[in-house]
mmCIF file of C-alpha atoms and ligand atoms in Angstrom:
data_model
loop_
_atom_site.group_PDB
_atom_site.id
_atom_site.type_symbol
_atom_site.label_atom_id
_atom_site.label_comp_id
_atom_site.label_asym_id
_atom_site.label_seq_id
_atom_site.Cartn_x
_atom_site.Cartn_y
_atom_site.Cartn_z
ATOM 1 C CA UNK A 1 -17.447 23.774 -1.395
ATOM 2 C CA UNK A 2 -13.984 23.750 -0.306
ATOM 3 C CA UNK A 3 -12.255 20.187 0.653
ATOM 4 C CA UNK A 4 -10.972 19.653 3.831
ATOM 5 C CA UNK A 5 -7.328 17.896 2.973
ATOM 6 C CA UNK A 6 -7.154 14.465 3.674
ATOM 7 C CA UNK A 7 -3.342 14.634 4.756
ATOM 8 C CA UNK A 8 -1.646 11.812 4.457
ATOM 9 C CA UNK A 9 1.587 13.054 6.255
ATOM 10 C CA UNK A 10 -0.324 14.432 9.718
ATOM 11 C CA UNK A 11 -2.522 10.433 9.806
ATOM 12 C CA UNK A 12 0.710 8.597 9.127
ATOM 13 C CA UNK A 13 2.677 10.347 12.014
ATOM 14 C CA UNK A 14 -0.247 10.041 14.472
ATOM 15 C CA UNK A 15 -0.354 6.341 13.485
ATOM 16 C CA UNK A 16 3.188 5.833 13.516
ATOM 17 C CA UNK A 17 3.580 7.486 17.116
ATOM 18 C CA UNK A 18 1.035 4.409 18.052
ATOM 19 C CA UNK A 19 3.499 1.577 16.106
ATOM 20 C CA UNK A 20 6.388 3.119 17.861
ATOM 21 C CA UNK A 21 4.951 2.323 21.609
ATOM 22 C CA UNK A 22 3.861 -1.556 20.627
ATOM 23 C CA UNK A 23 7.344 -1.585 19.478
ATOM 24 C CA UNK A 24 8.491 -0.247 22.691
ATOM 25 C CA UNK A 25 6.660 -3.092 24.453
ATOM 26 C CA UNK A 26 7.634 -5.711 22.538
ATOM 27 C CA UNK A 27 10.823 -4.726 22.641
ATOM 28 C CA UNK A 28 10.782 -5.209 26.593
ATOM 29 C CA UNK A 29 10.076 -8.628 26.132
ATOM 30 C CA UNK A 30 12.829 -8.935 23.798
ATOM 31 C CA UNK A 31 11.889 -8.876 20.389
ATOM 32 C CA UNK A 32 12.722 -6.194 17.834
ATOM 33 C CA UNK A 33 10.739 -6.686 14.511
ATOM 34 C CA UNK A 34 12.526 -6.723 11.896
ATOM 35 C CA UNK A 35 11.747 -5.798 8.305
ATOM 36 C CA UNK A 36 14.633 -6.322 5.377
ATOM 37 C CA UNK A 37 13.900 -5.349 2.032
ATOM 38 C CA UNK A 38 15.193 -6.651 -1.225
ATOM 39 C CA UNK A 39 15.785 -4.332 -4.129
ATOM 40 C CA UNK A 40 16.998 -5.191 -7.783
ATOM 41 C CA UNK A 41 19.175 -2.765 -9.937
ATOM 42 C CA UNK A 42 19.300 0.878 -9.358
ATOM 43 C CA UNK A 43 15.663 2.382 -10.745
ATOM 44 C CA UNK A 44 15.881 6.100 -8.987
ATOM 45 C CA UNK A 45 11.904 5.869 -7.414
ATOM 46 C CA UNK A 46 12.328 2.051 -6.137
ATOM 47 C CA UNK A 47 15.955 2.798 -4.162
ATOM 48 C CA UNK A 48 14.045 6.515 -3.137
ATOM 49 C CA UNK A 49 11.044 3.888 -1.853
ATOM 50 C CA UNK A 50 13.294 1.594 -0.475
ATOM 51 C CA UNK A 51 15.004 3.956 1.706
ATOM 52 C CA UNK A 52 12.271 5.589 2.846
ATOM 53 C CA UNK A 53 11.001 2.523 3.902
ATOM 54 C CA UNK A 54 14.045 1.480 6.323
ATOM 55 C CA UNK A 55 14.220 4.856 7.567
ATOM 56 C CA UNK A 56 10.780 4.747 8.534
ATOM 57 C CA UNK A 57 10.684 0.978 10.647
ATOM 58 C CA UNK A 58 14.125 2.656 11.985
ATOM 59 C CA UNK A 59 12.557 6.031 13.251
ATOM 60 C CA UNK A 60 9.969 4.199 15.284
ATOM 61 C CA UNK A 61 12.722 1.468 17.002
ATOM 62 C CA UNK A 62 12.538 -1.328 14.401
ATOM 63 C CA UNK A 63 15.544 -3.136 13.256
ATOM 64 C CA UNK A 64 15.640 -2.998 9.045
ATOM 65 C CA UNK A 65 17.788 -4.105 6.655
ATOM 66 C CA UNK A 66 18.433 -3.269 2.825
ATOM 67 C CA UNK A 67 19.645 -6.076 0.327
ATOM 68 C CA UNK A 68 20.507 -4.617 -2.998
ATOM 69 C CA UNK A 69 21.131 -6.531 -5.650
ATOM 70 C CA UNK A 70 22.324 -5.749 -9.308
ATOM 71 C CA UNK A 71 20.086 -5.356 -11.748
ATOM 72 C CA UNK A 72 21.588 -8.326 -13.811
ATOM 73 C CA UNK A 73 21.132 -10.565 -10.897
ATOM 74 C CA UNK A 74 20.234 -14.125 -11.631
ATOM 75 C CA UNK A 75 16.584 -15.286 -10.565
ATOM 76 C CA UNK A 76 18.611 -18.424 -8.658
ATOM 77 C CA UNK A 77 20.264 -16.012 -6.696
ATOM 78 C CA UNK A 78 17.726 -13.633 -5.735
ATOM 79 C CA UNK A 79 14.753 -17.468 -4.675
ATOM 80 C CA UNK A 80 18.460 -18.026 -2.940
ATOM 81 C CA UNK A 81 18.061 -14.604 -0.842
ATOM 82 C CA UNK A 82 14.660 -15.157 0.116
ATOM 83 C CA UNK A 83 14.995 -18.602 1.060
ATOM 84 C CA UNK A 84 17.823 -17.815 3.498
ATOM 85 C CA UNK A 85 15.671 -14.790 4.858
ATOM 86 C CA UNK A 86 12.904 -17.290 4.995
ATOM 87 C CA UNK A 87 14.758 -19.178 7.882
ATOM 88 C CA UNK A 88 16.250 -16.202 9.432
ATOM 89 C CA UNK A 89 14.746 -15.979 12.654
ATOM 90 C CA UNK A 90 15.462 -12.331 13.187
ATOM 91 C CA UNK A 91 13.780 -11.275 10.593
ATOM 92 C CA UNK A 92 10.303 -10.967 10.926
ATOM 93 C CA UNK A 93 8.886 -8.748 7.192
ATOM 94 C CA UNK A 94 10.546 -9.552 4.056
ATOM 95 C CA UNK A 95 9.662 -7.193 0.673
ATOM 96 C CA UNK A 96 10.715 -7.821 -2.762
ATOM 97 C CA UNK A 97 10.029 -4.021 -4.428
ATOM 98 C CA UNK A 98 8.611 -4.617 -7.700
ATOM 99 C CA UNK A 99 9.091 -4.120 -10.874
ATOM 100 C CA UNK A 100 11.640 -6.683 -11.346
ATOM 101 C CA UNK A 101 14.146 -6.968 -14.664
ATOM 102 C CA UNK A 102 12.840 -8.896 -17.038
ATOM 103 C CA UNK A 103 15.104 -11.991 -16.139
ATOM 104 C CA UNK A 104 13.439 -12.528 -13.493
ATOM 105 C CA UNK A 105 9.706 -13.598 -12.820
ATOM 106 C CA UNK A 106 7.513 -11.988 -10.253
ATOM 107 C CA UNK A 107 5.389 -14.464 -9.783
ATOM 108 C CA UNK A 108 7.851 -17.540 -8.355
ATOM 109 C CA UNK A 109 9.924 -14.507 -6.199
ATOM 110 C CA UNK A 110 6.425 -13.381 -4.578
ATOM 111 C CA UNK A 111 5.617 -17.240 -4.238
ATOM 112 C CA UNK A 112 9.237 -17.855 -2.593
ATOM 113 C CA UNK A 113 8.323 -15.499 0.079
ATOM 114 C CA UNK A 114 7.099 -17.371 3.270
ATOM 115 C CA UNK A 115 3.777 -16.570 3.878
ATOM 116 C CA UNK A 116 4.028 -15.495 7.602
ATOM 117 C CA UNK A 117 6.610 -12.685 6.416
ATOM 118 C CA UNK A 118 4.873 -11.410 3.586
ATOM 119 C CA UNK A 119 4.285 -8.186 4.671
ATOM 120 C CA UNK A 120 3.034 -6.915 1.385
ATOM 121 C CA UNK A 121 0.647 -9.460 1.372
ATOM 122 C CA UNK A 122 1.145 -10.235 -2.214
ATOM 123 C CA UNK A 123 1.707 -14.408 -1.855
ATOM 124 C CA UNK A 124 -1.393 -16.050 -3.167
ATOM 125 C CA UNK A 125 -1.914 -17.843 0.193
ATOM 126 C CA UNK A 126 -2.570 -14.397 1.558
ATOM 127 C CA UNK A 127 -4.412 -12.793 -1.415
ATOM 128 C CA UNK A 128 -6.363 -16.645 -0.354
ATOM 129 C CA UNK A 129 -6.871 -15.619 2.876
ATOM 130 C CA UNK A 130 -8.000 -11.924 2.410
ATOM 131 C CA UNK A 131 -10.706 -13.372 0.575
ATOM 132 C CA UNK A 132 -12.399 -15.810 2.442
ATOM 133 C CA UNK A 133 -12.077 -13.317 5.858
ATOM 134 C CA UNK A 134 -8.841 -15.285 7.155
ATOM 135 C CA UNK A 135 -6.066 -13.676 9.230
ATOM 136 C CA UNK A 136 -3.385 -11.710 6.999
ATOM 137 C CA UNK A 137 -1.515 -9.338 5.959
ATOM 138 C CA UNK A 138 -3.352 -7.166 3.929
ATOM 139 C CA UNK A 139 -1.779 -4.930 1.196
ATOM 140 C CA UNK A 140 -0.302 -1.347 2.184
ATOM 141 C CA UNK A 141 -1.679 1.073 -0.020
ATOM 142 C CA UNK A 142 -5.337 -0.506 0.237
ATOM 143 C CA UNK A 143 -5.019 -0.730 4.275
ATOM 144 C CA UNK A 144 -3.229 2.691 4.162
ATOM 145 C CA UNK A 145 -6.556 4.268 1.831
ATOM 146 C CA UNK A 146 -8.590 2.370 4.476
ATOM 147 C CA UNK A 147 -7.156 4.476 7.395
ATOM 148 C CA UNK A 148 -7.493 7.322 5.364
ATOM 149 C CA UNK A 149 -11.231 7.217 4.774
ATOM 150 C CA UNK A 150 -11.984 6.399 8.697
ATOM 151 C CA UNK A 151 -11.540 10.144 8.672
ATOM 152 C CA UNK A 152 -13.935 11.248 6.405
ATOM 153 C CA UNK A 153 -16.888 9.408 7.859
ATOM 154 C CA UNK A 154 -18.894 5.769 7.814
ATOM 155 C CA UNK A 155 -18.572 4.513 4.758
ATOM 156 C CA UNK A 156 -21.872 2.305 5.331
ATOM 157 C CA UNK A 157 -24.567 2.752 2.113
ATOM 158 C CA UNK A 158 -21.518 4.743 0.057
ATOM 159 C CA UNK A 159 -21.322 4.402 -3.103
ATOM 160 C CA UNK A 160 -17.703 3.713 -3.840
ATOM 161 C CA UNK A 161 -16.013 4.119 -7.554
ATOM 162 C CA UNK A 162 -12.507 2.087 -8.062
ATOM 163 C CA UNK A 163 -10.452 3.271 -11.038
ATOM 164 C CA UNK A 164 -8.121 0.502 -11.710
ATOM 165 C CA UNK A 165 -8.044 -3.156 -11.213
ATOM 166 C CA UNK A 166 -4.143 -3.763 -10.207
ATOM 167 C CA UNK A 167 -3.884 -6.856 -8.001
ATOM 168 C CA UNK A 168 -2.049 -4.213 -5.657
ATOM 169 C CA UNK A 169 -4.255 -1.481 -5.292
ATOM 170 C CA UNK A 170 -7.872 -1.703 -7.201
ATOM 171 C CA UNK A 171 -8.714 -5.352 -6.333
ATOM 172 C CA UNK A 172 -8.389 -5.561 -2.664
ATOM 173 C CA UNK A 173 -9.328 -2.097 -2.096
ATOM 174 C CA UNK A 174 -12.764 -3.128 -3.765
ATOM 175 C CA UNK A 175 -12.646 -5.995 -1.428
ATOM 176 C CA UNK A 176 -11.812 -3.552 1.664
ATOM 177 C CA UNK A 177 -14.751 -1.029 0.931
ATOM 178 C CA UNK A 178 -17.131 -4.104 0.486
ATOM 179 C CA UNK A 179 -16.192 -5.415 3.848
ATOM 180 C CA UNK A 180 -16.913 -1.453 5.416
ATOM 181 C CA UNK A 181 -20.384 -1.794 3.946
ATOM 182 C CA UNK A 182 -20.223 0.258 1.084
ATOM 183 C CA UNK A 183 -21.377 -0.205 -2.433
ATOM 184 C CA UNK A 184 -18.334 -0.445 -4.896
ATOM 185 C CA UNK A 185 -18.050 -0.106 -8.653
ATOM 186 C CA UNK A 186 -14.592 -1.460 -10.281
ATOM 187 C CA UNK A 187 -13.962 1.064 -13.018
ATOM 188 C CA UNK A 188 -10.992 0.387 -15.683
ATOM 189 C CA UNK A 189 -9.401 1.089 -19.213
ATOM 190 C CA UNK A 190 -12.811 -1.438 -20.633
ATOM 191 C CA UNK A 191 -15.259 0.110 -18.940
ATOM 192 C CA UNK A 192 -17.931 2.615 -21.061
ATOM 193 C CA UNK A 193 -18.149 5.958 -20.648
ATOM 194 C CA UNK A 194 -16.171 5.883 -17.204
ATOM 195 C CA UNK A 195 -15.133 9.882 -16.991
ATOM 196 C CA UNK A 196 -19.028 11.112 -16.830
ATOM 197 C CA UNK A 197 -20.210 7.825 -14.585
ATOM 198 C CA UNK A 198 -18.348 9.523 -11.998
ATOM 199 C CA UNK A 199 -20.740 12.169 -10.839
ATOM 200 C CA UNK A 200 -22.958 9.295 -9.345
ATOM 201 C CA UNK A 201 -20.570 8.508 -6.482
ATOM 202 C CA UNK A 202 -19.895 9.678 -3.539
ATOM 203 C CA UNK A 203 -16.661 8.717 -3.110
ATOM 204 C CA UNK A 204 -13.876 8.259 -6.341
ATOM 205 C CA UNK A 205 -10.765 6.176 -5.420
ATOM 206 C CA UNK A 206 -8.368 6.910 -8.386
ATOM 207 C CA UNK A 207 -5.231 4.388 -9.134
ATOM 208 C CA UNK A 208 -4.306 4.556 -12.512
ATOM 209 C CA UNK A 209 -0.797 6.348 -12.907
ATOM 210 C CA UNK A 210 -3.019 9.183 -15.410
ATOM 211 C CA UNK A 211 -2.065 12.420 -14.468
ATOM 212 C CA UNK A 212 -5.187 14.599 -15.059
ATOM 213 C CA UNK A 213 -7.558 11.921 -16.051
ATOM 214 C CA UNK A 214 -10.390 13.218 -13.108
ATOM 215 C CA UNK A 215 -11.048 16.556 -12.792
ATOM 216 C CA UNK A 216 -13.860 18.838 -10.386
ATOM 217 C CA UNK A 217 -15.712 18.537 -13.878
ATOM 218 C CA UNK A 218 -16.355 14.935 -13.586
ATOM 219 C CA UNK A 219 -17.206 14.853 -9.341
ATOM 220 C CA UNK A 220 -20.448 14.908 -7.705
ATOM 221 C CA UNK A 221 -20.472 17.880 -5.590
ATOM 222 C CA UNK A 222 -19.088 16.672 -1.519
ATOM 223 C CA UNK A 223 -17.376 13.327 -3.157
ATOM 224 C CA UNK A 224 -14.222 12.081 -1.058
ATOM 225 C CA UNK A 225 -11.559 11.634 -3.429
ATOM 226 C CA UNK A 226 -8.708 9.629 -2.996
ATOM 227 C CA UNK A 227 -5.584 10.191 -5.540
ATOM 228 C CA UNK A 228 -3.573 6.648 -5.778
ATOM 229 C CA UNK A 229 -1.609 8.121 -8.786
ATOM 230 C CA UNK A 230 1.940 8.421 -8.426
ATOM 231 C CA UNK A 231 3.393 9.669 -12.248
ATOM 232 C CA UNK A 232 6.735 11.914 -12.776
ATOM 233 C CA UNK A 233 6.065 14.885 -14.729
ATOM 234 C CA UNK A 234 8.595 17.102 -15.470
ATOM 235 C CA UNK A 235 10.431 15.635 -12.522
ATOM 236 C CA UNK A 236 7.279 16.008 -10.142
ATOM 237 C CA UNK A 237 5.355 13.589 -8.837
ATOM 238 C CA UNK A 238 1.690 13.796 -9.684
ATOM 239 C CA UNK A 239 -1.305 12.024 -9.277
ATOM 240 C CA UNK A 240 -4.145 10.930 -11.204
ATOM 241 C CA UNK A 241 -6.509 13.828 -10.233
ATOM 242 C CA UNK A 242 -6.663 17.694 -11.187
ATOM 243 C CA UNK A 243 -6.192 18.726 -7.622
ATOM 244 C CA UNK A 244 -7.508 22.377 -7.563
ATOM 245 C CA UNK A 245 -10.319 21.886 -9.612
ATOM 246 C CA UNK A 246 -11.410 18.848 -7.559
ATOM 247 C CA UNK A 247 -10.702 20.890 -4.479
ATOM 248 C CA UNK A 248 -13.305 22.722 -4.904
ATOM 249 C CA UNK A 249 -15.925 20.065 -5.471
ATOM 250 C CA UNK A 250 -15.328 17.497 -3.045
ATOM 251 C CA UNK A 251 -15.855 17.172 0.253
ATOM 252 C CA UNK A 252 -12.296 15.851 1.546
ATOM 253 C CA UNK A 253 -9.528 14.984 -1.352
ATOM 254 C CA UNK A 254 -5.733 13.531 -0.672
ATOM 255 C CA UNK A 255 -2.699 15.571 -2.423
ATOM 256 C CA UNK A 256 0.168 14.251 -4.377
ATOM 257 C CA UNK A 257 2.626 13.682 -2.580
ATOM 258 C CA UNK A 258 1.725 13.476 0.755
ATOM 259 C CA UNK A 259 -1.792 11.358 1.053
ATOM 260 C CA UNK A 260 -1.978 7.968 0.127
ATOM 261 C CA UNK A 261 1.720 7.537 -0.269
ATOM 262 C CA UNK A 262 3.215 8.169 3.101
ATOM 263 C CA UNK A 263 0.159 5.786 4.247
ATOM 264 C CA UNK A 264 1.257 2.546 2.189
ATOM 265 C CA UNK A 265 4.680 3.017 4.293
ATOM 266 C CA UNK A 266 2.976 3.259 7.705
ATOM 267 C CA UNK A 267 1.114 0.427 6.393
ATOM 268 C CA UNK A 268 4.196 -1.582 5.852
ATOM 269 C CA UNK A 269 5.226 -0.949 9.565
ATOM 270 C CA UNK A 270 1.982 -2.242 10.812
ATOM 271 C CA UNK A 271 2.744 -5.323 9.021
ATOM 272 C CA UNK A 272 5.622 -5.873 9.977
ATOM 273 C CA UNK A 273 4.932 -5.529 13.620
ATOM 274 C CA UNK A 274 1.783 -7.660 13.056
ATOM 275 C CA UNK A 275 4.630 -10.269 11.239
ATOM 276 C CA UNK A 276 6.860 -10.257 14.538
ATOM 277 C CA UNK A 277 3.608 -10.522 17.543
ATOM 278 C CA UNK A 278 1.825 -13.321 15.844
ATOM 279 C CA UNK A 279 6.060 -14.693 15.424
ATOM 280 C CA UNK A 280 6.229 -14.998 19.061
ATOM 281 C CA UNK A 281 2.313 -16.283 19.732
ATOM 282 C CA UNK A 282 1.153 -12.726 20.499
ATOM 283 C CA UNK A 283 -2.520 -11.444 19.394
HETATM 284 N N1 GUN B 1 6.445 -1.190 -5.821
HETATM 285 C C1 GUN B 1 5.501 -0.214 -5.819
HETATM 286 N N2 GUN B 1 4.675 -0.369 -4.759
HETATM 287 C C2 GUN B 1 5.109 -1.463 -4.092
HETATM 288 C C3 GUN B 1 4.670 -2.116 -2.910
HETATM 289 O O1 GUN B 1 3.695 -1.747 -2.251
HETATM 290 N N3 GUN B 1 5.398 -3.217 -2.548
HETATM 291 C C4 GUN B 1 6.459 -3.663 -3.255
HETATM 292 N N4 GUN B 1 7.080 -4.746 -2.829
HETATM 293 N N5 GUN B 1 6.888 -3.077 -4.363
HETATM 294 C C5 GUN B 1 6.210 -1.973 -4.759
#
């Protein structure tokens, strides 16, 4: 078997082209959704992100903005940012990227966010509401691996392996796939014998940052495989899968770059625009 690409890039610009025309409407009542993100210090990846971000919400008529601080910022200034983009009305999504420096502690700036604008969906009123069904923003990359799959089939009676429990990607994604009706195993660095478990699923969700660590060896033959890795080697950008010899095992896989990544951005959009209707009382 040959996969059939699961490409990221074509999905995102379909859904994109359908964020651009709620835009459009919303915009003829007179509201352009905003999204400004904050960035600290000058890590290559995180201002590449950043930008590509803005450029993004700007491309399908959203207003964005970019706050950069320096890396040697004080935490009292950056709560001090959010708190004055926390009452300012015209902005709708606010993101802190993260990492942070070390000065600084993720937990109280992800707190300081106001819940209604956390469009990563990474304040623990929304992680909350996520998990007791409640309406929220849920996180990018999960939502954006989501959208993915709804092209590969039901996912109904699957049975679902997780590698990696981040609170970004592994957790709610487990908590996504449950919701769809599928069966889910959360796989990590503790768990026994994890490589050769894998040939029991049918579909292997990979977000660990190891390049190579799953390869067609390890697959059940048709699995859906879905690369979350996103490591630099040798100045590329690879993922956690070995991509031709999974190719020709699975069923549908995602490539580095262009699957999951361009997804989490779209993913940020719909947030966003999600942030400014329920703003102004719509949906
Ligand atoms: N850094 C890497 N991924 C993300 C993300 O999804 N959101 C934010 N805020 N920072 C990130």
């Amino acid at each position: 078997m040959t996969a059939e690409l699961l490409n990221g890039r074509e999905i995102a610009k379909a859904y994109r082209a359908g964020l651009a025309e709620e835009v459009e409407k919303l915009k003829a009542q007179g509201i352009t959704p905003n999204l400004t993100v904050v960035i600290v210090g000058n890590d290559g990846a995180s201002l590449s992100y950043v930008r590509s971000k803005n450029k993004a919400a700007e491309k399908i008529g959203m207003s964005s903005g970019i706050i950069h601080l320096d890396a040697d910022v004080a935490e009292t200034e950056l709560l001090d940012t959010i708190e004055r983009l926390n009452n300012d009305d015209t902005v709708n999504g606010i993101l802190v990227q993260v990492p942070l420096p070390e000065q600084i502690s993720e937990e109280k700036v992800l707190e300081a966010i106001a819940p209604h604008k956390d469009v990563d969906g990474f304040h623990p009123t929304n992680i909350g509401r996520l998990y007791t069904g409640q309406r929220t923003f849920v996180p990018c990359t999960p939502l954006g691996i989501m959208e993915l799959l709804k092209h590969t089939g039901p996912l109904e009676g699957k049975d679902v392996a997780v590698i990696g429990r981040s609170h970004i990607v592994g957790q709610p994604v487990a908590k996504l796939l449950t919701d769809a009706h599928a069966t889910v195993t959360l796989m990590h660095s503790r768990t026994q014998g994890m490589i050769d478990k894998l040939k029991h699923f049918d579909v292997v969700i990979s977000a660990v940052g190891a390049p190579g660590l799953v390869t067609g060896m390890h697959l059940k033959e048709g699995a859906i495989v879905v690369d979350v890795g996103n490591s630099v080697v040798d100045e590329k950008l690879v993922g956690d899968v070995d991509f031709e010899s999974a190719k020709a095992v699975a069923s549908y896989i995602t490539p580095v770059p262009g699957g999951v990544g361009p997804m989490t951005i779209t993913m940020v959009l719909n947030n966003t625009l999600l942030a400014a209707k329920w703003h102004n009382g719509l949906e």
